[in-house]
Amino acid sequence: NAGVTQTPKFQVLKTGQSMTLQCAQDMNHNSMYWYRQDPGMGLRLIYYSASEGTTDKGEVPNGYNVSRLNKREFSLRLESAAPSQTSVYFCASSVGGSGTYGYTFGSGTRLTVV
Amino acid sequence: KNEVEQSPQNLTAQEGEFITINCSYSVGISALHWLQQHPGGGIVSLFMLSSGKKKHGRLIATINIQEKHSSLHITASHPRDSAVYICAVTHSGAGSYQLTFGKGTKLSVIP
């Protein structure tokens, strides 16, 4: 099925380890996003890429880096994981960011940092 | 104060009941989104609207731009409607790439 694919679905890291969350979309969307979801809080934007070749910080970028590898792929890297980064991470994409387009979300990555 | 407030936080209904979930926001927006998240699952976009009303099956979404308020209605509710429903807004203007989310309304429909 067409959509947004995230890998892995689950991951346990030790404090200080690094990892990359992968995201790919096959809908020819221009914009891609990484969000985190924590209990009792709404989803919060970590980074986004308005178009291929551009990336920008969102609300909670500290401790993360991103790469827009091509139009399809947008990865999120944790260089030195901390327990505060335990969360569920969602990748999303949209045709554009003007608010006139809907968003498609991936199924999420549940990350635990111990 | 959060920019997007949803009510109620939790809602339990009997199968067949008419359900309303409310969303109020305090910022200028270009669009409002209703999303659905099943337990342990991904997030599905239900509606995007900037005015008026939209209907899809048993789901109806309305928005009043002047009052900065939106409602999601579910008619003839069913246990499979049990999920968290999330309201989100796309800011107008320079911040238009950012969605601001409400904290969600957890709906449980009992057979």
Short mmCIF file of C-alpha atoms in Angstrom, two decimals:
data_model
loop_
_atom_site.label_atom_id
_atom_site.label_comp_id
_atom_site.label_asym_id
_atom_site.label_seq_id
_atom_site.Cartn_x
_atom_site.Cartn_y
_atom_site.Cartn_z
CA ASN A 1 0.00 0.00 0.00
CA ALA A 2 1.16 3.50 -0.75
CA GLY A 3 2.07 5.56 2.29
CA VAL A 4 4.78 6.33 4.81
CA THR A 5 7.02 3.51 5.98
CA GLN A 6 9.03 3.79 9.19
CA THR A 7 11.71 1.45 10.45
CA PRO A 8 12.27 0.04 12.97
CA LYS A 9 8.93 -0.34 14.77
CA PHE A 10 10.55 -0.95 18.16
CA GLN A 11 14.01 -0.22 19.54
CA VAL A 12 15.71 -0.34 22.92
CA LEU A 13 18.92 1.65 23.32
CA LYS A 14 21.34 2.13 26.15
CA THR A 15 22.13 5.69 27.23
CA GLY A 16 24.82 7.11 24.97
CA GLN A 17 24.18 4.80 22.03
CA SER A 18 23.32 6.21 18.63
CA MET A 19 20.74 5.17 16.08
CA THR A 20 18.94 6.33 12.96
CA LEU A 21 15.21 6.12 12.40
CA GLN A 22 14.33 5.66 8.76
CA CYS A 23 11.30 7.06 6.94
CA ALA A 24 10.28 6.69 3.32
CA GLN A 25 7.19 7.81 1.41
CA ASP A 26 6.06 6.79 -2.05
CA MET A 27 3.41 9.47 -2.67
CA ASN A 28 5.75 12.00 -4.31
CA HIS A 29 5.17 14.38 -1.39
CA ASN A 30 7.41 17.42 -1.08
CA SER A 31 7.32 17.92 2.69
CA MET A 32 8.29 15.48 5.42
CA TYR A 33 8.21 15.71 9.21
CA TRP A 34 9.39 13.99 12.37
CA TYR A 35 7.22 14.17 15.50
CA ARG A 36 7.50 12.69 18.95
CA GLN A 37 4.54 11.66 21.09
CA ASP A 38 4.80 11.53 24.87
CA PRO A 39 2.11 10.57 27.40
CA GLY A 40 -0.06 13.51 28.42
CA MET A 41 1.32 15.73 25.68
CA GLY A 42 0.34 16.37 22.13
CA LEU A 43 2.62 15.40 19.30
CA ARG A 44 5.53 17.79 18.97
CA LEU A 45 7.52 18.61 15.86
CA ILE A 46 11.21 17.73 16.01
CA TYR A 47 12.38 18.64 12.49
CA TYR A 48 10.81 19.08 9.12
CA SER A 49 11.86 19.24 5.51
CA ALA A 50 9.73 21.56 3.41
CA SER A 51 11.25 20.24 0.20
CA GLU A 52 14.14 18.10 -0.98
CA GLY A 53 17.41 19.69 0.07
CA THR A 54 16.02 21.71 2.99
CA THR A 55 15.59 20.95 6.67
CA ASP A 56 14.44 23.12 9.58
CA LYS A 57 14.11 22.82 13.32
CA GLY A 58 10.76 22.34 14.93
CA GLU A 59 9.68 22.74 18.52
CA VAL A 60 11.99 20.15 20.16
CA PRO A 61 15.13 19.65 18.00
CA ASN A 62 17.78 19.28 20.73
CA GLY A 63 19.54 15.92 20.66
CA TYR A 64 18.46 15.10 17.11
CA ASN A 65 19.74 15.50 13.59
CA VAL A 66 17.99 14.84 10.29
CA SER A 67 18.88 14.13 6.70
CA ARG A 68 16.62 14.51 3.67
CA LEU A 69 18.40 11.91 1.58
CA ASN A 70 16.18 12.41 -1.48
CA LYS A 71 12.56 13.26 -2.13
CA ARG A 72 11.40 9.92 -0.71
CA GLU A 73 13.51 9.53 2.41
CA PHE A 74 13.90 11.54 5.61
CA SER A 75 15.94 10.07 8.46
CA LEU A 76 16.19 11.07 12.13
CA ARG A 77 19.40 10.44 14.03
CA LEU A 78 20.00 10.30 17.75
CA GLU A 79 23.74 10.80 18.25
CA SER A 80 23.88 10.04 21.98
CA ALA A 81 20.57 8.71 23.26
CA ALA A 82 19.23 9.89 26.62
CA PRO A 83 16.35 8.51 28.71
CA SER A 84 14.43 11.75 27.98
CA GLN A 85 14.28 10.62 24.34
CA THR A 86 12.15 7.61 25.25
CA SER A 87 9.07 8.26 23.16
CA VAL A 88 7.04 7.18 20.16
CA TYR A 89 8.32 8.77 16.98
CA PHE A 90 6.14 9.43 13.96
CA CYS A 91 7.20 10.41 10.48
CA ALA A 92 4.69 12.20 8.28
CA SER A 93 4.53 13.67 4.82
CA SER A 94 2.39 16.13 2.89
CA VAL A 95 2.24 17.48 -0.65
CA GLY A 96 3.21 20.88 0.70
CA GLY A 97 3.09 22.87 3.92
CA SER A 98 0.61 25.60 3.13
CA GLY A 99 -2.11 24.03 5.20
CA THR A 100 -4.19 23.17 2.19
CA TYR A 101 -2.92 19.62 2.07
CA GLY A 102 -3.53 16.70 4.36
CA TYR A 103 -0.86 14.71 6.14
CA THR A 104 -0.02 11.02 5.95
CA PHE A 105 1.59 9.44 9.00
CA GLY A 106 3.74 6.38 9.42
CA SER A 107 2.91 3.67 11.94
CA GLY A 108 5.43 4.91 14.50
CA THR A 109 8.67 3.80 16.16
CA ARG A 110 8.54 3.02 19.86
CA LEU A 111 11.95 3.89 21.31
CA THR A 112 13.06 3.11 24.85
CA VAL A 113 16.35 4.46 26.19
CA VAL A 114 17.58 2.74 29.35
CA LYS B 1 -2.69 27.92 27.94
CA ASN B 2 -2.34 25.41 25.13
CA GLU B 3 -2.99 26.71 21.65
CA VAL B 4 -5.27 23.74 20.94
CA GLU B 5 -7.66 22.49 23.61
CA GLN B 6 -9.84 19.40 23.28
CA SER B 7 -12.77 18.28 25.37
CA PRO B 8 -13.55 15.94 26.85
CA GLN B 9 -10.24 14.23 27.61
CA ASN B 10 -11.98 10.88 28.06
CA LEU B 11 -15.35 9.74 26.80
CA THR B 12 -17.23 6.47 27.31
CA ALA B 13 -20.32 5.79 25.23
CA GLN B 14 -22.75 2.96 24.64
CA GLU B 15 -22.84 1.47 21.18
CA GLY B 16 -25.24 3.41 19.00
CA GLU B 17 -24.87 6.73 20.80
CA PHE B 18 -24.18 10.03 19.06
CA ILE B 19 -20.77 11.36 20.06
CA THR B 20 -19.33 14.87 19.95
CA ILE B 21 -15.70 15.82 20.54
CA ASN B 22 -14.80 19.49 20.71
CA CYS B 23 -11.68 21.42 19.74
CA SER B 24 -10.92 25.08 20.44
CA TYR B 25 -7.85 26.94 19.25
CA SER B 26 -6.36 30.35 19.93
CA VAL B 27 -4.15 31.02 16.90
CA GLY B 28 -4.75 31.98 13.30
CA ILE B 29 -5.00 28.89 11.19
CA SER B 30 -5.12 27.90 7.55
CA ALA B 31 -6.58 24.47 8.25
CA LEU B 32 -7.76 22.19 11.04
CA HIS B 33 -7.21 18.45 11.04
CA TRP B 34 -8.95 15.59 12.81
CA LEU B 35 -6.83 12.48 13.30
CA GLN B 36 -7.53 9.02 14.69
CA GLN B 37 -5.10 6.84 16.62
CA HIS B 38 -5.97 3.29 17.66
CA PRO B 39 -4.19 1.80 20.70
CA GLY B 40 -0.60 0.98 19.80
CA GLY B 41 -1.29 2.04 16.26
CA GLY B 42 -0.42 4.65 13.76
CA ILE B 43 -2.19 7.91 13.09
CA VAL B 44 -4.79 8.24 10.38
CA SER B 45 -6.01 11.53 8.98
CA LEU B 46 -9.81 11.74 9.06
CA PHE B 47 -10.54 15.27 7.92
CA MET B 48 -8.86 18.48 6.92
CA LEU B 49 -11.10 21.53 6.83
CA SER B 50 -10.81 25.27 6.67
CA SER B 51 -14.52 26.14 6.62
CA GLY B 52 -17.94 24.64 6.89
CA LYS B 53 -18.57 20.94 7.25
CA LYS B 54 -17.31 17.63 5.92
CA LYS B 55 -18.85 14.16 6.14
CA HIS B 56 -17.36 10.73 5.64
CA GLY B 57 -19.57 7.79 6.47
CA ARG B 58 -20.68 8.13 10.09
CA LEU B 59 -18.17 10.90 10.83
CA ILE B 60 -18.95 14.59 10.50
CA ALA B 61 -16.53 17.46 11.14
CA THR B 62 -17.54 21.10 11.44
CA ILE B 63 -15.57 24.28 11.96
CA ASN B 64 -16.55 27.80 12.98
CA ILE B 65 -13.65 30.09 12.05
CA GLN B 66 -15.09 33.14 13.83
CA GLU B 67 -15.46 31.24 17.10
CA LYS B 68 -12.21 29.27 16.60
CA HIS B 69 -13.99 26.03 17.31
CA SER B 70 -14.42 22.67 15.64
CA SER B 71 -16.44 19.58 16.45
CA LEU B 72 -16.13 15.96 15.41
CA HIS B 73 -19.37 13.99 15.51
CA ILE B 74 -19.77 10.23 15.28
CA THR B 75 -23.25 8.95 14.56
CA ALA B 76 -24.38 5.43 15.55
CA SER B 77 -21.12 4.77 17.40
CA HIS B 78 -19.57 1.31 17.27
CA PRO B 79 -16.88 -0.39 19.40
CA ARG B 80 -14.47 -0.17 16.46
CA ASP B 81 -14.66 3.63 16.84
CA SER B 82 -12.77 3.26 20.13
CA ALA B 83 -9.58 5.26 19.64
CA VAL B 84 -7.90 8.52 20.51
CA TYR B 85 -9.12 11.42 18.39
CA ILE B 86 -6.68 14.25 17.92
CA CYS B 87 -7.33 17.78 16.74
CA ALA B 88 -4.46 19.64 15.08
CA VAL B 89 -4.14 23.03 13.41
CA THR B 90 -1.89 24.34 10.67
CA HIS B 91 -0.82 27.84 11.57
CA SER B 92 -1.46 30.53 9.01
CA GLY B 93 1.39 32.61 7.64
CA ALA B 94 5.06 32.02 8.23
CA GLY B 95 4.58 29.02 10.50
CA SER B 96 2.53 27.11 8.02
CA TYR B 97 4.74 24.05 8.08
CA GLN B 98 3.99 23.35 11.69
CA LEU B 99 1.04 21.42 13.04
CA THR B 100 0.04 22.13 16.64
CA PHE B 101 -1.75 19.23 18.24
CA GLY B 102 -4.30 18.90 21.00
CA LYS B 103 -3.69 16.26 23.64
CA GLY B 104 -6.39 14.00 22.26
CA THR B 105 -9.74 12.61 23.37
CA LYS B 106 -9.81 8.95 24.32
CA LEU B 107 -13.09 7.40 23.21
CA SER B 108 -14.31 4.03 24.43
CA VAL B 109 -17.49 2.61 22.90
CA ILE B 110 -19.03 -0.20 24.92
CA PRO B 111 -21.13 -2.89 23.21
#
